[in-house]
Short mmCIF file of C-alpha atoms and ligand atoms in Angstrom, two decimals:
data_model
loop_
_atom_site.label_atom_id
_atom_site.label_comp_id
_atom_site.label_asym_id
_atom_site.label_seq_id
_atom_site.Cartn_x
_atom_site.Cartn_y
_atom_site.Cartn_z
CA MET A 585 3.60 -10.26 -37.30
CA ALA A 586 2.04 -9.58 -33.89
CA THR A 587 2.69 -11.79 -30.87
CA LEU A 588 -0.34 -12.92 -28.98
CA ARG A 589 0.21 -13.77 -25.33
CA ILE A 590 -2.13 -16.55 -24.20
CA PRO A 591 -3.16 -16.54 -20.54
CA PRO A 592 -2.76 -19.86 -18.67
CA VAL A 593 -6.52 -20.56 -18.63
CA LEU A 594 -6.76 -20.44 -22.40
CA ARG A 595 -3.67 -22.43 -23.18
CA PRO A 596 -5.42 -25.80 -23.31
CA SER A 597 -7.40 -24.40 -26.29
CA VAL A 598 -4.20 -23.59 -28.22
CA GLY A 599 -2.29 -26.78 -27.63
CA GLY A 600 -0.56 -25.44 -24.56
CA ALA A 601 1.28 -22.56 -26.31
CA LYS A 602 2.24 -19.58 -24.18
CA SER A 603 2.22 -17.28 -27.19
CA VAL A 604 1.29 -17.53 -30.85
CA THR A 605 1.86 -15.17 -33.77
CA ALA A 606 -0.94 -13.59 -35.79
CA GLN A 607 -1.11 -11.59 -39.00
CA GLY A 608 -3.03 -8.34 -39.37
CA THR A 609 -2.67 -4.60 -39.42
CA THR A 610 -5.47 -4.14 -36.86
CA LEU A 611 -6.28 -5.97 -33.67
CA GLY A 612 -9.51 -7.34 -35.22
CA ALA A 613 -7.66 -8.73 -38.25
CA ALA A 614 -4.97 -10.32 -36.08
CA LEU A 615 -7.58 -11.89 -33.82
CA ASP A 616 -9.50 -13.23 -36.86
CA ASP A 617 -6.26 -14.84 -38.07
CA PHE A 618 -5.84 -16.35 -34.65
CA PHE A 619 -9.44 -17.63 -34.45
CA ARG A 620 -9.11 -19.27 -37.91
CA ARG A 621 -6.52 -21.58 -36.35
CA TYR A 622 -8.05 -21.87 -32.87
CA SER A 623 -11.78 -21.41 -33.26
CA ALA A 624 -12.59 -22.67 -29.73
CA VAL A 625 -11.07 -19.53 -28.17
CA ARG A 626 -13.39 -17.14 -30.03
CA GLU A 627 -16.31 -17.34 -27.64
CA GLN A 628 -14.01 -16.54 -24.74
CA ILE A 629 -12.89 -13.25 -26.34
CA ILE A 630 -15.72 -12.02 -28.56
CA ALA A 631 -19.27 -11.36 -27.33
CA ALA A 632 -22.37 -12.36 -29.30
CA ASP A 633 -22.64 -8.86 -30.79
CA GLY A 634 -19.10 -9.11 -32.25
CA SER A 635 -17.49 -6.73 -29.71
CA ILE A 636 -14.82 -7.68 -27.17
CA SER A 637 -16.32 -9.67 -24.34
CA ASN A 638 -16.91 -8.00 -20.98
CA PHE A 639 -15.12 -10.90 -19.29
CA VAL A 640 -11.74 -10.27 -20.93
CA ASN A 641 -9.45 -7.25 -21.26
CA VAL A 642 -7.36 -6.97 -24.39
CA PHE A 643 -4.17 -4.96 -24.42
CA VAL A 644 -1.97 -3.89 -27.36
CA ASP A 645 1.50 -3.52 -25.89
CA ASP A 646 0.64 -2.15 -22.40
CA GLN A 647 -2.54 -0.26 -23.41
CA ASP A 648 -6.14 -1.44 -22.87
CA VAL A 649 -7.74 -1.38 -26.33
CA ARG A 650 -10.99 -0.12 -24.77
CA TYR A 651 -9.20 3.22 -24.50
CA LEU A 652 -7.63 2.91 -27.94
CA GLN A 653 -9.82 1.92 -30.94
CA GLY A 654 -11.15 -1.44 -29.81
CA LEU A 655 -10.87 -4.04 -32.53
CA ALA A 656 -9.91 -1.32 -35.01
CA THR A 657 -6.75 -0.51 -33.04
CA PRO A 658 -3.84 -0.49 -35.54
CA LEU A 659 -1.00 -2.84 -34.90
CA ALA A 660 2.70 -2.15 -35.33
CA PRO A 661 4.49 -5.10 -36.97
CA ASP A 662 6.10 -6.08 -33.65
CA ALA A 663 3.05 -5.45 -31.49
CA THR A 664 2.30 -7.65 -28.50
CA ILE A 665 -1.36 -8.47 -27.83
CA THR A 666 -2.20 -9.59 -24.29
CA LEU A 667 -5.44 -11.28 -23.31
CA LEU A 668 -6.42 -10.81 -19.68
CA PRO A 669 -9.44 -12.86 -18.66
CA ALA A 670 -10.89 -12.74 -15.11
CA MET A 671 -8.92 -15.29 -13.19
CA ALA A 672 -10.08 -16.73 -9.91
CA GLY A 673 -6.65 -18.36 -9.61
CA GLY A 674 -5.51 -17.27 -6.22
CA GLU A 675 -4.16 -19.28 -3.39
CA SER A 676 -6.18 -20.04 -0.32
CA MET B 1444 23.48 32.55 36.11
CA GLY B 1445 26.64 34.69 36.01
CA ASP B 1446 26.96 38.29 34.91
CA ALA B 1447 28.12 37.35 31.45
CA SER B 1448 25.12 35.05 30.90
CA ARG B 1449 22.78 37.66 32.20
CA SER B 1450 24.05 40.29 29.80
CA MET B 1451 23.95 37.86 26.82
CA LEU B 1452 20.38 37.05 27.67
CA ALA B 1453 19.39 40.66 28.03
CA ARG B 1454 20.92 41.34 24.64
CA ALA B 1455 19.15 38.40 23.07
CA ARG B 1456 15.86 39.61 24.52
CA SER B 1457 16.36 43.01 22.93
CA GLU B 1458 16.98 41.42 19.51
CA ILE B 1459 14.42 38.59 19.45
CA ARG B 1460 10.68 38.99 19.54
CA GLU B 1461 8.88 36.85 22.12
CA TRP B 1462 5.37 35.44 22.23
CA ARG B 1463 3.57 34.04 25.26
CA PRO B 1464 2.10 30.55 24.64
CA LEU B 1465 -1.45 31.80 24.14
CA GLU B 1466 -0.31 34.28 21.50
CA ALA B 1467 1.89 31.56 19.92
CA GLU B 1468 -1.11 29.21 19.73
CA GLN B 1469 -3.19 31.89 17.98
CA GLN B 1470 -0.46 32.59 15.47
CA ILE B 1471 0.06 28.85 14.73
CA ALA B 1472 -3.64 28.53 14.04
CA GLN B 1473 -3.80 31.61 11.80
CA ASP B 1474 -0.49 31.63 9.97
CA GLY B 1475 0.03 28.72 7.62
CA GLU B 1476 3.54 29.85 6.88
CA LEU B 1477 4.70 29.76 10.50
CA VAL B 1478 7.29 27.07 11.20
CA VAL B 1479 7.55 25.76 14.73
CA VAL B 1480 10.93 24.48 15.76
CA ASP B 1481 11.66 22.63 19.04
CA VAL B 1482 15.33 23.15 20.00
CA ARG B 1483 15.38 20.90 23.04
CA GLU B 1484 17.37 17.68 23.44
CA GLN B 1485 16.07 14.27 22.22
CA HIS B 1486 14.96 13.03 25.69
CA GLU B 1487 12.94 16.24 26.29
CA TRP B 1488 11.28 15.92 22.85
CA ASN B 1489 10.45 12.31 23.60
CA ASP B 1490 8.36 13.32 26.61
CA GLY B 1491 6.11 15.45 24.42
CA HIS B 1492 6.15 18.44 22.13
CA LEU B 1493 3.92 20.96 20.35
CA PRO B 1494 1.82 19.38 17.59
CA ALA B 1495 3.34 19.88 14.13
CA ALA B 1496 6.70 21.07 15.53
CA LEU B 1497 9.98 20.21 13.85
CA HIS B 1498 12.75 18.93 16.12
CA VAL B 1499 16.20 20.43 15.71
CA PRO B 1500 18.25 20.16 18.90
CA ARG B 1501 20.13 23.34 19.60
CA GLY B 1502 23.45 21.54 19.26
CA PHE B 1503 22.61 20.72 15.63
CA LEU B 1504 20.89 23.95 14.80
CA GLU B 1505 23.54 25.48 12.50
CA LEU B 1506 24.00 22.12 10.76
CA GLN B 1507 20.39 21.15 10.16
CA ILE B 1508 18.16 24.20 10.11
CA GLU B 1509 18.77 25.19 6.46
CA GLU B 1510 17.79 21.72 5.37
CA LYS B 1511 14.60 21.68 7.45
CA VAL B 1512 13.64 25.32 6.94
CA PRO B 1513 15.05 26.39 3.59
CA ASP B 1514 13.01 29.63 3.36
CA LYS B 1515 14.75 32.27 5.41
CA THR B 1516 11.88 34.72 5.05
CA ALA B 1517 9.42 32.31 6.67
CA PRO B 1518 8.37 33.13 10.24
CA VAL B 1519 10.03 30.70 12.66
CA LEU B 1520 8.81 30.14 16.20
CA LEU B 1521 11.48 28.61 18.41
CA TYR B 1522 10.82 27.04 21.80
CA CYS B 1523 12.76 25.19 24.44
CA ALA B 1524 11.83 24.12 27.97
CA GLY B 1525 11.80 27.53 29.65
CA GLY B 1526 12.43 30.15 26.96
CA VAL B 1527 16.15 30.74 27.44
CA ARG B 1528 17.78 28.38 24.93
CA SER B 1529 15.27 29.37 22.29
CA LEU B 1530 16.23 33.03 22.70
CA LEU B 1531 19.92 32.20 22.14
CA ALA B 1532 18.99 29.93 19.28
CA GLY B 1533 16.99 32.80 17.78
CA GLN B 1534 20.17 34.95 17.70
CA THR B 1535 21.97 32.15 15.87
CA LEU B 1536 19.20 31.95 13.27
CA GLN B 1537 19.29 35.69 12.75
CA GLN B 1538 23.03 35.55 12.19
CA MET B 1539 22.35 32.85 9.62
CA GLY B 1540 20.02 35.16 7.78
CA TYR B 1541 16.60 34.15 9.07
CA ARG B 1542 14.63 37.35 9.13
CA ASN B 1543 11.52 36.57 11.12
CA VAL B 1544 12.44 34.67 14.26
CA ILE B 1545 10.30 34.52 17.36
CA SER B 1546 11.01 32.79 20.67
CA MET B 1547 8.21 31.41 22.89
CA ALA B 1548 8.46 33.02 26.30
CA GLY B 1549 8.30 30.44 29.13
CA GLY B 1550 8.88 27.61 26.68
CA TYR B 1551 7.25 24.24 26.74
CA GLY B 1552 6.73 24.48 30.50
CA ALA B 1553 4.49 27.52 30.07
CA TRP B 1554 2.76 25.96 27.11
CA THR B 1555 1.71 22.84 29.10
CA ALA B 1556 0.90 24.97 32.19
CA ALA B 1557 -1.58 26.87 29.98
CA GLY B 1558 -3.23 23.56 29.18
CA LEU B 1559 -2.44 23.80 25.47
CA PRO B 1560 -2.31 20.62 23.31
CA THR B 1561 0.79 18.55 23.03
CA GLU B 1562 1.84 15.37 21.24
CA THR B 1563 3.96 12.55 22.51
CA PRO B 1564 5.89 10.75 19.78
CA LEU B 1565 5.79 6.98 19.69
CA ARG B 1566 9.10 6.05 21.31
CA LEU B 1567 10.95 3.00 20.14
CA SER B 1568 12.23 1.01 23.09
CA ASP B 1569 15.91 -0.04 23.17
CA ALA B 1570 14.81 -3.52 22.12
CA GLN B 1571 12.82 -2.10 19.17
CA ARG B 1572 15.82 0.02 18.15
CA ARG B 1573 17.89 -3.15 17.99
CA ARG B 1574 15.25 -5.25 16.26
CA TYR B 1575 14.51 -2.68 13.59
CA SER B 1576 17.98 -1.18 13.33
CA ARG B 1577 18.28 -2.05 9.62
CA HIS B 1578 15.10 -0.05 9.02
CA LEU B 1579 16.34 2.88 11.07
CA LEU B 1580 19.42 3.00 8.85
CA VAL B 1581 17.26 3.51 5.73
CA PRO B 1582 16.41 7.22 5.46
CA GLU B 1583 13.04 6.51 3.80
CA VAL B 1584 11.95 4.49 6.80
CA GLY B 1585 13.93 5.76 9.82
CA GLU B 1586 12.52 6.12 13.30
CA ALA B 1587 9.37 7.96 12.14
CA GLY B 1588 8.63 5.31 9.46
CA GLN B 1589 9.18 2.48 11.91
CA ALA B 1590 6.80 4.17 14.32
CA LYS B 1591 4.23 4.35 11.50
CA LEU B 1592 4.65 0.64 10.80
CA LEU B 1593 4.23 -0.22 14.47
CA GLN B 1594 1.03 1.72 14.58
CA ALA B 1595 -0.26 0.31 11.30
CA ARG B 1596 -3.01 -2.30 10.89
CA VAL B 1597 -2.99 -4.69 7.93
CA LEU B 1598 -5.70 -7.25 7.18
CA LEU B 1599 -4.76 -10.36 5.21
CA ILE B 1600 -7.54 -12.22 3.50
CA GLY B 1601 -6.37 -15.81 3.60
CA ALA B 1602 -3.52 -17.38 5.58
CA GLY B 1603 -2.44 -19.57 2.69
CA GLY B 1604 0.05 -19.40 -0.12
CA LEU B 1605 0.09 -15.62 -0.59
CA GLY B 1606 -0.81 -14.74 2.98
CA SER B 1607 1.97 -16.88 4.41
CA PRO B 1608 5.06 -15.06 3.00
CA ALA B 1609 3.34 -11.66 3.17
CA ALA B 1610 2.38 -12.05 6.84
CA TYR B 1611 5.72 -13.49 7.72
CA TYR B 1612 7.64 -10.48 6.40
CA LEU B 1613 5.11 -7.87 7.52
CA ALA B 1614 5.45 -9.31 11.03
CA ALA B 1615 9.24 -9.21 10.81
CA ALA B 1616 9.04 -5.62 9.56
CA GLY B 1617 7.12 -4.67 12.74
CA VAL B 1618 3.71 -3.90 11.23
CA GLY B 1619 2.01 -3.53 14.65
CA THR B 1620 -1.31 -5.22 14.03
CA LEU B 1621 -1.91 -8.03 11.56
CA GLY B 1622 -5.42 -9.41 11.07
CA LEU B 1623 -5.72 -12.82 9.40
CA ILE B 1624 -9.05 -14.21 8.28
CA ASP B 1625 -9.31 -17.78 7.05
CA ALA B 1626 -11.77 -20.54 7.91
CA ASP B 1627 -9.65 -23.49 6.77
CA VAL B 1628 -7.51 -25.92 8.67
CA VAL B 1629 -3.94 -26.86 7.78
CA ASP B 1630 -3.73 -29.66 5.25
CA GLU B 1631 -0.71 -31.71 4.33
CA THR B 1632 -0.97 -30.48 0.70
CA ASN B 1633 -0.57 -26.82 1.93
CA LEU B 1634 2.93 -27.33 3.30
CA GLN B 1635 4.61 -27.27 -0.12
CA ARG B 1636 4.21 -23.47 -0.06
CA GLN B 1637 2.27 -22.19 3.01
CA ILE B 1638 5.28 -21.58 5.13
CA LEU B 1639 3.48 -20.18 8.20
CA HIS B 1640 2.32 -23.73 8.98
CA ASN B 1641 4.17 -26.97 9.66
CA THR B 1642 3.75 -30.69 9.88
CA SER B 1643 2.77 -30.76 13.52
CA ARG B 1644 -0.11 -28.31 12.90
CA ILE B 1645 -1.99 -30.43 10.30
CA GLY B 1646 -5.68 -30.31 11.20
CA LYS B 1647 -5.33 -27.08 13.23
CA PRO B 1648 -7.05 -23.85 12.12
CA LYS B 1649 -4.74 -21.95 9.74
CA VAL B 1650 -5.17 -18.66 11.59
CA ALA B 1651 -4.16 -20.25 14.91
CA SER B 1652 -1.09 -21.85 13.32
CA ALA B 1653 -0.27 -18.53 11.64
CA LYS B 1654 -0.54 -16.65 14.90
CA GLU B 1655 1.80 -19.10 16.63
CA THR B 1656 4.48 -18.69 13.95
CA LEU B 1657 4.15 -14.90 13.66
CA SER B 1658 4.18 -14.35 17.46
CA ALA B 1659 7.25 -16.48 17.82
CA LEU B 1660 9.06 -14.46 15.16
CA ASN B 1661 8.00 -11.11 16.60
CA PRO B 1662 6.31 -10.90 20.05
CA ASP B 1663 6.25 -7.13 19.52
CA ILE B 1664 3.17 -7.26 17.29
CA THR B 1665 -0.50 -8.13 17.75
CA VAL B 1666 -1.97 -10.86 15.59
CA ASN B 1667 -5.77 -11.04 15.30
CA ALA B 1668 -6.65 -14.59 14.28
CA ILE B 1669 -10.17 -14.57 12.70
CA GLU B 1670 -11.36 -18.11 12.05
CA ASP B 1671 -14.14 -17.24 9.66
CA ARG B 1672 -15.06 -16.60 6.04
CA LEU B 1673 -15.33 -13.12 4.61
CA THR B 1674 -19.09 -12.59 4.15
CA LYS B 1675 -21.42 -9.73 3.33
CA ALA B 1676 -22.30 -9.59 7.01
CA ASN B 1677 -18.73 -9.12 8.34
CA VAL B 1678 -16.78 -7.55 5.51
CA LEU B 1679 -17.39 -3.83 6.12
CA ASP B 1680 -16.97 -4.00 9.87
CA LEU B 1681 -13.77 -5.97 9.49
CA ILE B 1682 -11.97 -3.94 6.81
CA SER B 1683 -12.85 -0.56 8.42
CA GLN B 1684 -10.62 -1.54 11.35
CA TYR B 1685 -7.54 -1.78 9.14
CA ASP B 1686 -5.37 0.58 7.03
CA VAL B 1687 -4.49 -1.71 4.10
CA ILE B 1688 -5.98 -5.02 2.91
CA LEU B 1689 -3.92 -7.76 1.32
CA ASP B 1690 -6.07 -10.02 -0.90
CA GLY B 1691 -4.83 -13.54 -1.13
CA THR B 1692 -8.18 -15.22 -1.96
CA ASP B 1693 -8.86 -17.69 -4.67
CA ASN B 1694 -12.45 -17.14 -5.72
CA PHE B 1695 -14.69 -14.65 -7.53
CA PRO B 1696 -17.30 -14.10 -4.77
CA THR B 1697 -14.69 -13.00 -2.25
CA ARG B 1698 -12.90 -10.79 -4.75
CA TYR B 1699 -16.07 -8.88 -5.60
CA LEU B 1700 -17.29 -8.76 -2.01
CA LEU B 1701 -13.94 -7.29 -0.91
CA ASN B 1702 -13.79 -4.89 -3.87
CA ASP B 1703 -17.20 -3.35 -3.29
CA ALA B 1704 -16.64 -3.03 0.49
CA SER B 1705 -13.20 -1.51 -0.01
CA ILE B 1706 -14.75 1.23 -2.16
CA ILE B 1707 -17.29 1.96 0.56
CA ALA B 1708 -14.69 1.93 3.31
CA ASN B 1709 -12.03 3.65 1.12
CA LYS B 1710 -9.34 1.13 1.85
CA PRO B 1711 -6.54 0.16 -0.55
CA VAL B 1712 -6.46 -3.49 -1.55
CA VAL B 1713 -3.22 -5.13 -2.62
CA HIS B 1714 -4.26 -7.83 -5.00
CA GLY B 1715 -2.35 -10.94 -5.94
CA SER B 1716 -3.01 -14.16 -7.81
CA VAL B 1717 -0.95 -17.13 -8.91
CA PHE B 1718 -1.38 -19.96 -11.42
CA ARG B 1719 1.26 -22.62 -12.04
CA PHE B 1720 4.34 -20.56 -12.96
CA GLU B 1721 2.69 -17.15 -13.32
CA GLY B 1722 1.46 -14.46 -11.01
CA GLN B 1723 -0.11 -11.00 -11.01
CA VAL B 1724 -0.03 -8.15 -8.57
CA THR B 1725 -1.74 -4.74 -8.53
CA VAL B 1726 -2.98 -2.19 -6.03
CA PHE B 1727 -6.60 -1.19 -6.10
CA LYS B 1728 -6.66 2.21 -4.40
CA PRO B 1729 -10.18 3.60 -4.34
CA PHE B 1730 -10.76 6.70 -6.47
CA GLU B 1731 -7.01 7.05 -7.33
CA GLY B 1732 -6.85 4.08 -9.62
CA PRO B 1733 -9.13 1.39 -11.05
CA CYS B 1734 -10.91 -1.18 -8.90
CA TYR B 1735 -11.45 -4.84 -9.64
CA ARG B 1736 -14.86 -4.09 -11.24
CA CYS B 1737 -13.27 -1.52 -13.55
CA LEU B 1738 -11.45 -4.52 -14.98
CA PHE B 1739 -14.18 -7.09 -14.66
CA PRO B 1740 -17.59 -5.52 -14.05
CA ALA B 1741 -19.05 -8.96 -13.25
CA PRO B 1742 -17.71 -12.52 -12.91
CA PRO B 1743 -17.84 -14.69 -16.03
CA PRO B 1744 -20.82 -17.07 -16.51
CA PRO B 1745 -19.99 -20.72 -15.71
CA GLU B 1746 -19.51 -21.64 -19.37
CA LEU B 1747 -16.84 -18.98 -19.72
CA ALA B 1748 -15.30 -19.44 -16.27
CA PRO B 1749 -11.82 -20.81 -16.29
CA ASN B 1750 -11.35 -24.40 -15.34
CA CYS B 1751 -12.04 -24.73 -11.59
CA ALA B 1752 -10.04 -27.89 -11.03
CA GLU B 1753 -6.96 -27.49 -8.84
CA ALA B 1754 -4.49 -25.95 -11.24
CA GLY B 1755 -1.33 -26.62 -9.35
CA VAL B 1756 1.31 -24.06 -8.53
CA LEU B 1757 5.02 -24.04 -8.25
CA GLY B 1758 5.61 -23.88 -4.49
CA VAL B 1759 8.00 -20.88 -4.54
CA LEU B 1760 5.72 -18.81 -6.85
CA PRO B 1761 3.29 -17.57 -4.13
CA GLY B 1762 6.41 -16.70 -2.13
CA THR B 1763 7.52 -14.30 -4.88
CA VAL B 1764 4.06 -12.87 -5.47
CA GLY B 1765 3.20 -12.64 -1.80
CA LEU B 1766 6.33 -10.71 -1.12
CA LEU B 1767 5.61 -8.33 -3.98
CA GLN B 1768 2.27 -7.72 -2.27
CA ALA B 1769 4.00 -7.22 1.12
CA THR B 1770 6.34 -4.68 -0.49
CA GLU B 1771 3.35 -2.73 -1.81
CA VAL B 1772 1.72 -2.79 1.63
CA ILE B 1773 4.87 -1.30 3.25
CA LYS B 1774 5.08 1.40 0.53
CA LEU B 1775 1.46 2.34 1.06
CA LEU B 1776 1.90 2.49 4.85
CA LEU B 1777 5.04 4.66 4.60
CA GLY B 1778 3.84 6.68 1.67
CA ILE B 1779 7.05 6.06 -0.34
CA GLY B 1780 7.87 4.99 -3.87
CA GLU B 1781 5.51 4.34 -6.77
CA PRO B 1782 2.79 1.88 -5.74
CA LEU B 1783 1.24 -0.40 -8.37
CA VAL B 1784 -1.87 1.79 -8.66
CA GLY B 1785 -3.27 1.54 -12.19
CA ARG B 1786 -0.56 -0.94 -13.14
CA LEU B 1787 -0.84 -4.71 -13.33
CA LEU B 1788 2.51 -6.46 -12.80
CA MET B 1789 2.66 -9.88 -14.48
CA TYR B 1790 5.36 -12.33 -13.44
CA ASP B 1791 6.43 -15.37 -15.45
CA ALA B 1792 8.71 -17.58 -13.38
CA LEU B 1793 9.73 -19.87 -16.32
CA ALA B 1794 10.74 -16.98 -18.53
CA GLU B 1795 11.93 -15.11 -15.38
CA GLU B 1796 10.22 -12.06 -16.86
CA PHE B 1797 8.11 -9.18 -15.55
CA ASN B 1798 5.62 -7.33 -17.74
CA GLU B 1799 3.32 -4.49 -16.93
CA LEU B 1800 -0.11 -3.51 -18.22
CA ARG B 1801 -1.71 -0.07 -17.67
CA LEU B 1802 -5.15 -0.16 -16.08
CA PHE B 1803 -7.69 2.65 -16.14
CA ARG B 1804 -10.72 3.54 -14.09
CA ARG B 1805 -13.96 2.98 -15.97
CA PRO B 1806 -16.09 6.14 -15.74
CA ASP B 1807 -19.13 3.88 -15.79
CA CYS B 1808 -17.71 1.38 -13.27
CA PRO B 1809 -20.58 0.00 -11.17
CA ALA B 1810 -18.45 0.21 -8.00
CA CYS B 1811 -16.22 3.27 -8.23
CA GLY B 1812 -17.65 5.19 -11.27
CA GLU B 1813 -19.34 8.53 -11.10
CA HIS B 1814 -22.86 7.32 -10.36
CA ALA B 1815 -21.88 4.08 -8.73
CA HIS B 1816 -23.61 2.47 -5.78
CA PRO B 1817 -21.15 -0.12 -4.48
CA GLU B 1818 -23.51 -0.88 -1.61
CA ASP B 1819 -26.17 -2.11 -4.00
CA LEU B 1820 -24.08 -4.46 -6.06
CA PRO B 1821 -24.86 -8.16 -6.05
CA THR B 1822 -22.69 -10.78 -4.37
CA TYR B 1823 -22.05 -14.04 -6.22
CA GLU B 1824 -22.09 -17.73 -5.75
CA ASP B 1825 -18.83 -19.50 -6.26
CA VAL B 1826 -19.11 -20.94 -9.79
CA CYS B 1827 -16.41 -23.40 -8.79
CA ALA B 1828 -18.06 -24.48 -5.54
CA VAL B 1829 -20.76 -26.61 -7.19
ZN1 ZN C 400 -14.12 0.64 -10.49
#
């Protein structure tokens, strides 16, 4: 079971959870499992053509999946998936 | 000089090769291996020395030279004020096994008389030695490091939550010039975290308030208060006057504007952001690590932009994140440690947990990639400003 870290800006879409678990042996399968429960998040992560959106970076453990195998990146049973959307959140 | 001194000197002269300053200058220019060692006392060194010389006072020669010049086959040019002490020092080095020792005839006096170039080290005053004594005790900083900090120039974008703690500690550390750009005035709601300001300054420009606080803490430094916004018109001119940029902004247009300009001007940007209980820090160092556009080539469209409403932030959080940024600034200025280049540090205050993600340069990055034209990239409207 992979752990999915939810960034603050997406937490309202998942009932406020900081992390959720997801089933799947690849990143794509785990994300599908996640979207089945929280469909509103899908458009924030996946582009119209089915690939990972340009506006979010996805990491498996500490590695950017763009430099692994994208959605086909295999997941270890205890993998951590981190979603990193562009965040204006600074502090003026 | 007595007879004994005279005969010692004559003997040294017969054993040690000598170069006149002009010959020494030629050799220094041609021979990359040549090590130049100044054996004079501290106060003589402080008044000026040969460029690129090492300083080992003659009294410490036996104790320090092997550490500073480990290779005993390397050619070593010694000099003092007039050429006598360096001859005697040359004999000592030969006894210690140095095989290629030269003394500069006429010493520093003859060098300057010949009009050859010199360097004067930045001297810390007695007051500076006291103020920065805890830095001088740290070998990685020391007097040379403190001199670097005093000569350094750091620009802080924003004198708010992140800029406040960062500027406060950078000023205390003796970073010689701090630029602060911010167009806002102090508001009551800022005071829960923006510690440069105070209740009596509500309604005053933030940069003026910041300057007052920082100058009171450390009158030794220069604070440039820039009451303005960062714009396409001023960004390049502004950042090119500084060594390191600390980004404490809160909006996409400024982040992209700063990113693209920092690539053109080749300036490292220490990036920070905070949200409620969580923060992020990384260093965007042009061409050594990724830039902001490597991560996010363009800002998200409004429908995908995160909620723009005031998110709230735990007041101490920007303190933690701003000081992580200040730490990175000091490391970059001193050239020590492992800066957060290509690493995003994520801090969760509730879990009291740090995590790290690895970031890579995108070969096709529109700002820093192989065929990039950062000067042609668009600027953006603030999706949250409407
Ligand atoms: Zn880039």
